[in-house]
Coordinates of C-alpha atoms and ligand atoms in Angstrom, one line a residue:
M1 CA 70.0 222.6 -93.4
A2 CA 67.2 224.6 -91.8
S3 CA 67.9 228.2 -91.0
T4 CA 68.3 229.3 -87.4
K5 CA 68.6 232.9 -86.0
D6 CA 70.6 234.1 -83.0
C7 CA 69.6 237.1 -80.8
A8 CA 72.5 237.8 -78.5
C9 CA 76.2 237.3 -78.0
A10 CA 77.5 234.1 -76.6
G11 CA 80.0 234.3 -73.8
A12 CA 83.1 232.3 -74.0
G13 CA 83.2 229.1 -72.1
A14 CA 84.6 225.7 -71.6
G15 CA 81.4 224.0 -72.5
V16 CA 77.9 224.5 -73.8
V17 CA 74.6 223.5 -72.2
V18 CA 71.4 223.7 -74.3
L19 CA 68.1 224.3 -72.7
F20 CA 65.0 223.7 -74.8
P21 CA 61.6 224.6 -73.2
L22 CA 58.2 224.0 -74.8
M23 CA 56.9 227.3 -76.1
A24 CA 54.4 228.1 -73.3
H25 CA 54.9 230.5 -70.6
G26 CA 54.3 227.9 -67.9
H27 CA 57.2 226.0 -69.4
M28 CA 59.5 228.8 -70.6
N29 CA 59.4 230.6 -67.2
P30 CA 60.9 227.8 -65.1
C31 CA 63.4 227.0 -67.9
L32 CA 64.6 230.5 -68.1
Y33 CA 64.9 230.6 -64.3
L34 CA 67.0 227.4 -64.6
A35 CA 69.1 228.9 -67.3
R36 CA 69.7 232.1 -65.2
L37 CA 70.6 230.0 -62.1
L38 CA 73.0 227.8 -64.2
S39 CA 74.6 230.8 -65.8
T40 CA 75.3 232.4 -62.4
R41 CA 76.5 229.2 -60.9
Y42 CA 78.6 228.1 -63.8
P43 CA 79.8 231.4 -65.3
S44 CA 82.5 229.8 -67.4
L45 CA 80.0 227.8 -69.4
S46 CA 77.8 229.0 -72.3
F47 CA 74.1 228.4 -72.4
I48 CA 71.8 228.3 -75.4
L49 CA 68.1 228.7 -74.9
L50 CA 66.5 227.0 -77.8
T51 CA 63.1 228.2 -79.1
T52 CA 61.3 229.0 -82.2
S53 CA 62.0 232.2 -84.3
G54 CA 58.7 233.8 -83.3
N55 CA 59.8 233.8 -79.7
L56 CA 63.2 235.5 -80.2
P57 CA 61.8 239.1 -80.0
H58 CA 60.2 238.3 -76.6
L59 CA 63.4 236.7 -75.2
S60 CA 65.6 239.6 -76.5
R61 CA 63.7 241.9 -74.2
C62 CA 64.4 239.6 -71.2
Q63 CA 67.9 241.0 -70.5
L64 CA 69.5 237.6 -70.7
P65 CA 73.0 237.4 -69.1
L66 CA 75.9 237.5 -71.6
N67 CA 76.5 233.8 -71.3
I68 CA 72.9 232.9 -72.4
R69 CA 71.9 233.4 -76.0
A70 CA 68.6 232.4 -77.6
V71 CA 68.4 230.5 -80.9
G72 CA 65.3 230.2 -82.8
L73 CA 64.3 227.1 -85.0
P74 CA 61.9 227.8 -87.8
F75 CA 58.2 227.2 -87.0
H76 CA 55.1 228.4 -88.9
P77 CA 52.0 228.0 -86.8
A78 CA 49.7 228.8 -89.8
D79 CA 51.0 225.6 -91.6
H80 CA 49.4 223.6 -88.8
D81 CA 46.0 225.3 -88.8
L82 CA 47.0 227.4 -85.9
P83 CA 46.6 231.1 -85.6
P84 CA 49.6 232.8 -87.4
D85 CA 50.8 234.4 -84.2
A86 CA 50.6 231.2 -82.0
D87 CA 54.3 231.3 -81.2
T88 CA 53.3 230.0 -77.7
T89 CA 50.2 228.4 -76.2
F90 CA 49.2 231.8 -74.7
A91 CA 45.4 232.2 -74.7
L92 CA 45.0 229.0 -77.1
P93 CA 41.9 227.0 -76.4
Q94 CA 42.6 223.5 -75.1
N95 CA 42.0 221.7 -78.5
L96 CA 44.5 224.0 -80.2
V97 CA 47.0 223.4 -77.3
T98 CA 47.0 219.8 -78.3
R99 CA 47.3 220.7 -81.9
F100 CA 50.2 223.0 -81.0
N101 CA 52.0 220.2 -79.2
H102 CA 51.5 217.8 -82.2
A103 CA 52.6 220.5 -84.7
V104 CA 55.8 221.0 -82.6
Q105 CA 56.5 217.3 -82.4
D106 CA 55.9 216.8 -86.2
S107 CA 57.8 219.8 -87.5
L108 CA 60.8 220.6 -85.2
P109 CA 62.7 217.3 -85.2
T110 CA 64.6 218.0 -88.5
P111 CA 65.7 221.5 -87.8
F112 CA 66.5 220.5 -84.2
R113 CA 68.7 217.5 -85.3
D114 CA 70.5 219.8 -87.9
Y115 CA 71.1 222.4 -85.2
L116 CA 72.4 219.9 -82.7
A117 CA 74.8 218.6 -85.5
T118 CA 76.2 222.1 -86.0
L119 CA 76.9 222.4 -82.3
L120 CA 78.7 219.1 -82.3
A121 CA 80.9 220.3 -85.1
A122 CA 81.8 223.5 -83.1
D123 CA 84.9 223.9 -80.9
S124 CA 83.3 224.2 -77.5
P125 CA 82.2 220.7 -76.2
L126 CA 78.4 220.2 -76.0
L127 CA 77.9 219.1 -72.3
C128 CA 74.2 218.3 -72.4
L129 CA 70.7 219.1 -73.7
I130 CA 68.0 219.8 -71.1
A131 CA 64.7 219.5 -72.9
D132 CA 61.2 220.1 -71.8
M133 CA 59.0 217.1 -70.7
F134 CA 56.7 217.8 -73.6
L135 CA 59.6 217.6 -76.0
A136 CA 60.5 214.1 -75.3
W137 CA 61.0 213.5 -79.0
T138 CA 64.4 215.2 -78.6
A139 CA 65.7 212.3 -76.5
P140 CA 66.1 209.6 -79.2
I141 CA 67.7 212.2 -81.4
A142 CA 70.2 213.3 -78.8
E143 CA 71.0 209.7 -78.0
E144 CA 71.7 208.9 -81.7
L145 CA 74.0 211.9 -81.9
G146 CA 75.8 211.0 -78.6
V147 CA 74.5 214.0 -76.7
F148 CA 73.7 213.7 -73.0
H149 CA 69.8 214.3 -72.8
A150 CA 68.1 215.3 -69.5
T151 CA 64.4 215.8 -69.3
F152 CA 63.2 219.0 -67.5
Y153 CA 59.8 218.8 -65.8
S154 CA 57.9 222.0 -65.3
S155 CA 55.4 220.1 -63.2
G156 CA 56.0 217.9 -60.2
P157 CA 56.5 214.1 -59.9
Y158 CA 53.4 213.5 -57.9
A159 CA 51.2 215.2 -60.6
M160 CA 53.1 213.8 -63.6
S161 CA 53.0 210.2 -62.2
I162 CA 49.2 210.4 -61.9
Y163 CA 48.7 212.4 -65.2
N164 CA 50.8 210.1 -67.3
S165 CA 49.4 206.9 -65.8
I166 CA 45.8 208.1 -66.4
W167 CA 46.5 209.0 -70.1
I168 CA 48.4 205.9 -70.7
N169 CA 46.1 203.3 -68.9
L170 CA 42.7 205.1 -68.9
P171 CA 41.8 203.4 -65.6
H172 CA 38.6 205.3 -65.5
A173 CA 37.4 203.5 -68.7
D174 CA 35.9 200.8 -66.4
G175 CA 32.3 201.0 -67.4
R176 CA 31.3 202.8 -64.2
D177 CA 30.2 206.5 -64.3
G178 CA 29.7 207.7 -60.8
D179 CA 31.2 211.1 -60.1
G180 CA 32.4 210.0 -56.7
D181 CA 33.9 206.7 -57.9
E182 CA 37.4 206.2 -56.5
I183 CA 39.9 205.2 -59.3
A184 CA 43.1 203.5 -58.5
V185 CA 46.1 204.9 -60.4
P186 CA 48.2 202.1 -61.9
G187 CA 51.9 202.4 -60.9
V188 CA 51.3 205.0 -58.2
P189 CA 50.8 203.0 -55.1
G190 CA 48.2 204.3 -52.5
V191 CA 46.9 207.1 -54.7
T192 CA 43.2 207.1 -55.9
V193 CA 41.4 209.9 -57.7
L194 CA 37.7 210.6 -57.9
R195 CA 36.2 210.5 -61.3
R196 CA 34.8 214.1 -60.9
Q197 CA 38.3 215.4 -60.2
L198 CA 39.6 214.3 -63.6
A199 CA 40.2 217.0 -66.3
P200 CA 37.2 217.2 -68.7
N201 CA 39.3 215.9 -71.7
M202 CA 40.5 213.0 -69.6
R203 CA 37.0 212.1 -68.7
A204 CA 35.9 212.3 -72.4
A205 CA 38.8 209.9 -73.3
E206 CA 37.3 207.0 -71.4
S207 CA 35.4 206.2 -74.6
M208 CA 38.3 207.2 -76.9
P209 CA 41.4 205.0 -76.3
D210 CA 43.0 206.8 -79.4
H211 CA 42.4 210.2 -77.9
P212 CA 45.2 212.7 -79.3
N213 CA 46.4 213.1 -75.7
C214 CA 46.7 209.4 -75.2
R215 CA 48.9 209.1 -78.2
F216 CA 50.9 212.1 -77.2
V217 CA 51.6 210.9 -73.7
R218 CA 52.2 207.2 -74.8
R219 CA 54.8 208.5 -77.4
Q220 CA 56.5 210.6 -74.8
A221 CA 56.8 207.6 -72.4
E222 CA 58.5 205.7 -75.1
C223 CA 60.9 208.6 -75.8
Y224 CA 61.7 209.2 -72.1
R225 CA 63.5 205.9 -72.2
H226 CA 66.3 207.6 -74.2
S227 CA 66.8 210.3 -71.7
R228 CA 69.5 209.9 -69.1
A229 CA 68.4 212.0 -66.1
F230 CA 65.3 213.8 -64.9
L231 CA 65.4 217.5 -63.6
W232 CA 62.3 218.6 -61.6
N233 CA 61.1 222.0 -60.6
T234 CA 60.3 220.9 -57.1
A235 CA 62.1 220.2 -53.9
E236 CA 62.6 217.0 -51.9
A237 CA 61.1 218.8 -49.0
I238 CA 57.6 218.5 -50.6
E239 CA 57.9 215.5 -52.9
K240 CA 60.6 213.1 -51.9
P241 CA 58.4 209.9 -52.0
F242 CA 57.3 210.8 -55.5
L243 CA 60.8 211.7 -56.8
D244 CA 61.9 208.3 -55.4
L245 CA 59.0 206.6 -57.2
W246 CA 59.9 208.2 -60.5
A247 CA 63.5 207.2 -60.1
K248 CA 62.5 203.6 -59.4
S249 CA 60.0 203.3 -62.1
N250 CA 62.3 204.9 -64.7
G251 CA 65.6 203.5 -63.6
K252 CA 67.4 206.9 -64.1
P253 CA 68.6 209.6 -61.7
V254 CA 66.3 212.4 -60.6
F255 CA 67.3 215.8 -59.4
A256 CA 64.9 218.1 -57.7
V257 CA 66.2 221.7 -58.4
G258 CA 63.3 223.9 -57.4
P259 CA 61.5 226.1 -56.6
L260 CA 63.3 227.7 -59.5
F261 CA 61.7 231.1 -59.4
A262 CA 63.1 231.4 -55.8
A263 CA 66.5 230.0 -56.7
A264 CA 67.0 232.2 -59.7
G265 CA 65.3 235.3 -58.2
G266 CA 65.0 236.5 -61.8
R267 CA 62.5 237.5 -64.2
G268 CA 60.4 235.1 -66.4
T269 CA 59.9 235.2 -70.1
V270 CA 57.3 237.8 -70.4
V271 CA 58.4 241.3 -70.8
D272 CA 57.5 243.3 -67.7
N273 CA 54.2 245.3 -68.2
R274 CA 55.4 248.1 -66.1
D275 CA 52.1 250.1 -66.1
V276 CA 50.0 247.2 -65.0
A277 CA 52.7 246.0 -62.5
A278 CA 52.9 249.4 -60.8
E279 CA 49.1 249.8 -60.7
C280 CA 48.7 246.3 -59.1
L281 CA 51.4 246.9 -56.4
A282 CA 50.2 250.4 -55.6
W283 CA 46.7 249.0 -55.2
L284 CA 47.9 246.3 -52.9
D285 CA 49.9 248.8 -50.9
R286 CA 46.5 250.4 -49.9
H287 CA 45.3 247.2 -48.3
S288 CA 46.0 245.7 -44.9
P289 CA 47.9 242.4 -44.4
R290 CA 46.3 239.3 -45.5
S291 CA 43.1 241.0 -46.7
V292 CA 43.1 240.5 -50.4
V293 CA 42.3 237.5 -52.6
Y294 CA 44.4 237.2 -55.7
V295 CA 42.8 235.5 -58.6
S296 CA 44.5 234.1 -61.7
F297 CA 44.3 231.2 -64.1
G298 CA 47.8 231.3 -65.6
S299 CA 48.6 231.8 -69.3
Q300 CA 46.4 229.3 -71.2
N301 CA 43.3 228.5 -69.2
W302 CA 40.1 230.3 -68.5
L303 CA 36.7 229.8 -66.9
T304 CA 33.5 229.9 -69.0
P305 CA 31.6 233.1 -68.5
E306 CA 29.1 231.2 -66.3
E307 CA 32.0 229.8 -64.1
A308 CA 33.6 233.3 -63.9
A309 CA 30.2 234.7 -62.8
E310 CA 30.0 232.1 -60.0
L311 CA 33.5 233.0 -58.8
A312 CA 32.8 236.7 -59.0
A313 CA 29.6 236.1 -56.9
A314 CA 31.6 234.1 -54.4
L315 CA 34.2 236.9 -54.0
E316 CA 31.5 239.6 -53.6
R317 CA 29.5 237.6 -51.1
K318 CA 31.9 238.4 -48.2
A319 CA 33.0 241.6 -49.8
R320 CA 36.7 240.8 -49.5
P321 CA 38.8 242.9 -51.9
F322 CA 40.2 240.9 -54.8
L323 CA 42.8 241.4 -57.5
W324 CA 41.8 239.4 -60.6
A325 CA 44.5 239.0 -63.2
A326 CA 43.5 238.8 -66.8
P327 CA 46.5 238.6 -69.0
A328 CA 44.4 237.3 -71.9
V329 CA 41.1 239.0 -72.9
N330 CA 39.1 235.7 -72.3
Q331 CA 40.3 235.6 -68.6
A332 CA 38.6 238.8 -67.5
P333 CA 35.7 238.5 -65.0
P334 CA 32.1 239.5 -65.9
H335 CA 31.3 243.2 -65.8
A336 CA 29.4 243.0 -62.5
A337 CA 32.6 242.1 -60.6
R338 CA 34.5 245.2 -61.7
R339 CA 33.9 247.4 -58.5
Q340 CA 36.6 249.9 -58.9
G341 CA 38.2 250.8 -55.6
I342 CA 37.1 247.8 -53.7
S343 CA 38.6 245.3 -56.3
M344 CA 40.8 245.5 -59.2
V345 CA 40.9 243.7 -62.6
A346 CA 44.4 243.8 -64.0
R347 CA 44.3 243.7 -67.9
G348 CA 47.6 242.4 -69.1
W349 CA 50.5 240.4 -67.7
V350 CA 50.9 241.0 -64.1
P351 CA 54.1 240.5 -61.9
Q352 CA 52.7 237.4 -60.3
T353 CA 55.6 236.6 -57.9
A354 CA 55.7 240.3 -56.7
I355 CA 52.0 240.0 -56.0
L356 CA 52.2 236.8 -54.1
G357 CA 55.1 238.2 -52.1
H358 CA 53.0 241.3 -51.1
P359 CA 51.9 241.2 -47.4
A360 CA 48.3 242.3 -48.4
V361 CA 47.6 238.9 -50.3
G362 CA 45.8 236.4 -48.0
A363 CA 44.8 233.7 -50.4
F364 CA 45.2 232.8 -54.1
V365 CA 42.3 231.5 -56.2
S366 CA 44.1 229.5 -58.9
H367 CA 43.6 226.9 -61.5
G368 CA 46.6 225.1 -59.9
G369 CA 49.2 225.3 -62.7
W370 CA 52.4 224.0 -61.1
N371 CA 54.2 227.3 -61.4
S372 CA 51.4 229.2 -59.7
T373 CA 51.2 226.5 -57.1
L374 CA 54.9 226.5 -56.3
E375 CA 55.0 230.3 -56.2
S376 CA 52.2 230.5 -53.8
L377 CA 53.8 227.8 -51.5
G378 CA 57.1 229.7 -51.8
F379 CA 55.5 232.8 -50.4
G380 CA 53.4 231.0 -47.8
V381 CA 50.0 232.1 -49.4
P382 CA 47.3 229.4 -49.1
V383 CA 45.9 228.3 -52.4
V384 CA 42.2 227.8 -53.2
F385 CA 42.2 225.5 -56.1
R386 CA 39.7 225.8 -59.0
P387 CA 41.3 223.4 -61.5
I388 CA 40.5 223.8 -65.2
G389 CA 42.4 221.2 -67.1
A390 CA 45.7 219.3 -67.6
E391 CA 47.3 218.0 -64.4
Q392 CA 46.0 220.8 -62.2
F393 CA 43.7 218.5 -60.2
C394 CA 46.8 216.4 -59.2
N395 CA 48.5 219.7 -57.9
E396 CA 45.4 220.3 -55.9
K397 CA 45.5 216.8 -54.5
L398 CA 49.1 217.2 -53.5
V399 CA 48.7 220.6 -51.7
V400 CA 45.4 219.8 -50.1
E401 CA 45.6 216.2 -49.3
V402 CA 49.3 215.5 -48.9
L403 CA 50.7 218.9 -47.8
G404 CA 47.6 220.4 -46.1
A405 CA 48.4 223.9 -47.3
G406 CA 45.4 224.7 -49.3
A407 CA 41.7 224.0 -50.1
A408 CA 39.7 223.1 -53.1
T409 CA 36.3 224.3 -54.7
A410 CA 34.3 222.7 -57.3
G411 CA 33.3 226.3 -58.3
R412 CA 29.8 227.0 -57.0
A413 CA 29.5 230.5 -55.4
A414 CA 28.3 229.5 -51.9
E415 CA 31.0 226.7 -51.6
T416 CA 33.8 228.9 -52.9
A417 CA 32.8 231.8 -50.6
E418 CA 32.8 229.3 -47.6
V419 CA 36.1 227.8 -48.5
L420 CA 37.7 231.2 -48.8
E421 CA 36.3 232.3 -45.5
E422 CA 37.7 229.2 -43.9
V423 CA 41.2 229.6 -45.4
M424 CA 41.4 233.4 -44.6
G425 CA 39.3 233.5 -41.4
D426 CA 40.3 233.0 -37.8
G427 CA 38.9 229.5 -37.3
E428 CA 41.0 226.5 -36.6
R429 CA 41.0 225.2 -40.2
G430 CA 42.3 228.6 -41.5
R431 CA 45.0 228.8 -38.8
E432 CA 46.2 225.3 -39.6
V433 CA 46.3 225.8 -43.4
R434 CA 48.2 229.1 -42.8
R435 CA 50.6 227.4 -40.4
R436 CA 51.3 224.6 -42.9
S437 CA 51.8 227.2 -45.7
K438 CA 54.4 229.1 -43.8
E439 CA 56.2 225.9 -42.7
I440 CA 56.4 224.8 -46.4
A441 CA 57.6 228.3 -47.5
A442 CA 60.4 228.0 -45.0
A443 CA 61.4 224.5 -46.2
L444 CA 61.3 225.7 -49.9
A445 CA 63.5 228.7 -49.0
A446 CA 66.0 226.5 -47.3
A447 CA 66.0 224.1 -50.3
V448 CA 67.4 227.0 -52.5
A449 CA 69.6 228.7 -50.0
D450 CA 72.9 229.5 -51.6
G451 CA 74.9 229.6 -48.4
N452 CA 76.1 233.2 -49.0
D453 CA 74.0 234.7 -46.3
G454 CA 75.4 233.1 -43.2
G455 CA 72.6 230.6 -43.1
D456 CA 72.8 226.8 -42.7
G457 CA 74.7 226.3 -46.0
V458 CA 73.8 225.3 -49.5
G459 CA 70.2 224.0 -49.8
E460 CA 69.2 220.5 -51.1
S461 CA 68.0 221.8 -54.5
L462 CA 71.2 223.6 -55.3
R463 CA 73.3 220.6 -54.3
A464 CA 71.2 218.4 -56.6
L465 CA 71.8 220.8 -59.4
D466 CA 75.6 220.6 -58.7
E467 CA 75.4 216.9 -58.7
F468 CA 73.6 216.9 -62.0
M469 CA 76.3 219.2 -63.5
S470 CA 79.0 216.8 -62.2
L471 CA 77.2 213.9 -63.8
V472 CA 77.0 215.6 -67.3
S473 CA 80.6 216.8 -67.2
G474 CA 81.7 213.3 -66.4
R475 CA 82.9 214.0 -62.8
R476 CA 80.5 211.6 -61.3
Ligands
LIG1 O1 49.7 237.6 -65.7 C1 50.4 236.7 -65.4 C2 50.0 235.4 -65.6 C3 50.9 234.4 -65.4 N1 52.2 234.6 -64.9 C4 53.2 233.5 -64.7 O2 53.0 232.5 -65.7 C5 53.2 231.3 -65.1 C6 52.0 230.5 -65.4 O3 52.3 229.1 -65.1 P1 51.3 228.1 -64.4 O4 50.7 228.6 -63.1 O5 52.0 226.7 -64.3 O6 50.0 228.0 -65.4 P2 49.9 227.7 -66.9 O7 50.3 228.9 -67.7 O8 48.5 227.3 -67.1 O9 50.8 226.5 -67.2 C7 50.8 225.3 -68.0 O10 52.0 224.6 -67.7 C8 52.2 224.3 -66.3 C9 53.6 223.7 -66.1 O11 53.8 222.5 -66.9 C10 51.1 223.3 -65.9 O12 51.2 222.9 -64.6 C11 49.7 223.9 -66.2 O13 48.7 222.9 -65.9 C12 49.6 224.3 -67.7 O14 48.3 224.9 -67.9 C13 53.5 231.5 -63.6 O15 55.0 231.5 -63.5 C14 53.0 232.9 -63.3 O16 53.7 233.5 -62.3 C15 52.6 236.0 -64.6 O17 53.8 236.2 -64.2 N2 51.6 236.9 -65.0

């Protein structure tokens, strides 16, 4: 029996729900929001946030409600040729992120199975396991033990349909090599992608049908078949056709329960970095509405020094003030861009949702991680996408081509400067993008309305969450 470690007291309840996010901030944050939302909406239940032991100290500082406790499974990064402190994917280069995912998939199933068995032997009924999309291997184990398994997606169905299809089918391995070639995406009707939009490792895989990511995604697709429901951190208001497509292709119910950061209104996984937070907000307070460009590339992506220099040059060209977040050392801009007073480089974890909610922010230059995308949409701030990897180019396509609430840049200074001016300026394009951004923000706020403020009642995402809970507790 593998050892596990608890970090808080469980509240008493009529049943237990286990949530198991991948150990990456872009995955733990939304899962923690979901746990907080469920714990408020279902206070008589107990919630277990499953993670690895190395993450317990971080979670213990997150002030979890009494009916959520964190439990750590044993995981030793160094045993997998990972840095010994790689408890999450924070600041890991892309090849090590893939190794991290494989390490998790190879080493956690046994302790996970043992832990689930102990929960089944306990008095309180185990209602369900909600496991991350990248922990699909949990589904066959849950099925074998008779536990209801739901898959939680920290990205949206539009992006994941495209991303999975490309890794599984490699439709770009067609012998052509034009950057502007349009590639049809099998199983996603009406969607094409340009070869140049594909993430770099995806492009490289056209000559490597056994690329580690192909194996990883194909294995996941097999495991999903054992899951009984799909929960998405998105809202029908922005992705209804793609939620329907997913439900139809997979033959299982889907529930759009986001945007979770707005529904939970709580804190994410990373301990507040109070000094940096106060400094960022005080700096924003000194700027006029919609004047600042916020720049961030999330928790596990960064530009090369040359790319960062191009972006810095773009930002300086029109002398718009910018706030550049560098939570990891390798995310800082080049020295030339550090013009104190005019712009700010925030070293350390910043309060991103507070920044996006600040009236001074007029645009967000982002890699397009789904959380950043959703947070920006939620606050009505137009995104200028500068994708780096993973499914980020799909998030760009959704927002730019489908929703019309942002713009994209391939990264060159002149192009980026022009796109930023367009989005922030008073021309027709800028006004339209901002109008759509505000419209979408209102629709997302309505999706998570809890009906307690005299508005139009409970929003579609909270109703979907309640339907999901009825399903797992056998009431539907
Ligand atoms: O200083 C910081 C940096 C980040 N964040 C938060 O951290 C999260 C970052 O998530 P995301 O924007 O999705 O970026 P990644 O960390 O890159 O997320 C990974 O996971 C996402 C969800 O699956 C994918 O969409 C991305 O492509 C993948 O890189 C967001 O909630 C941010 O608000 C902060 O609060 N402060």
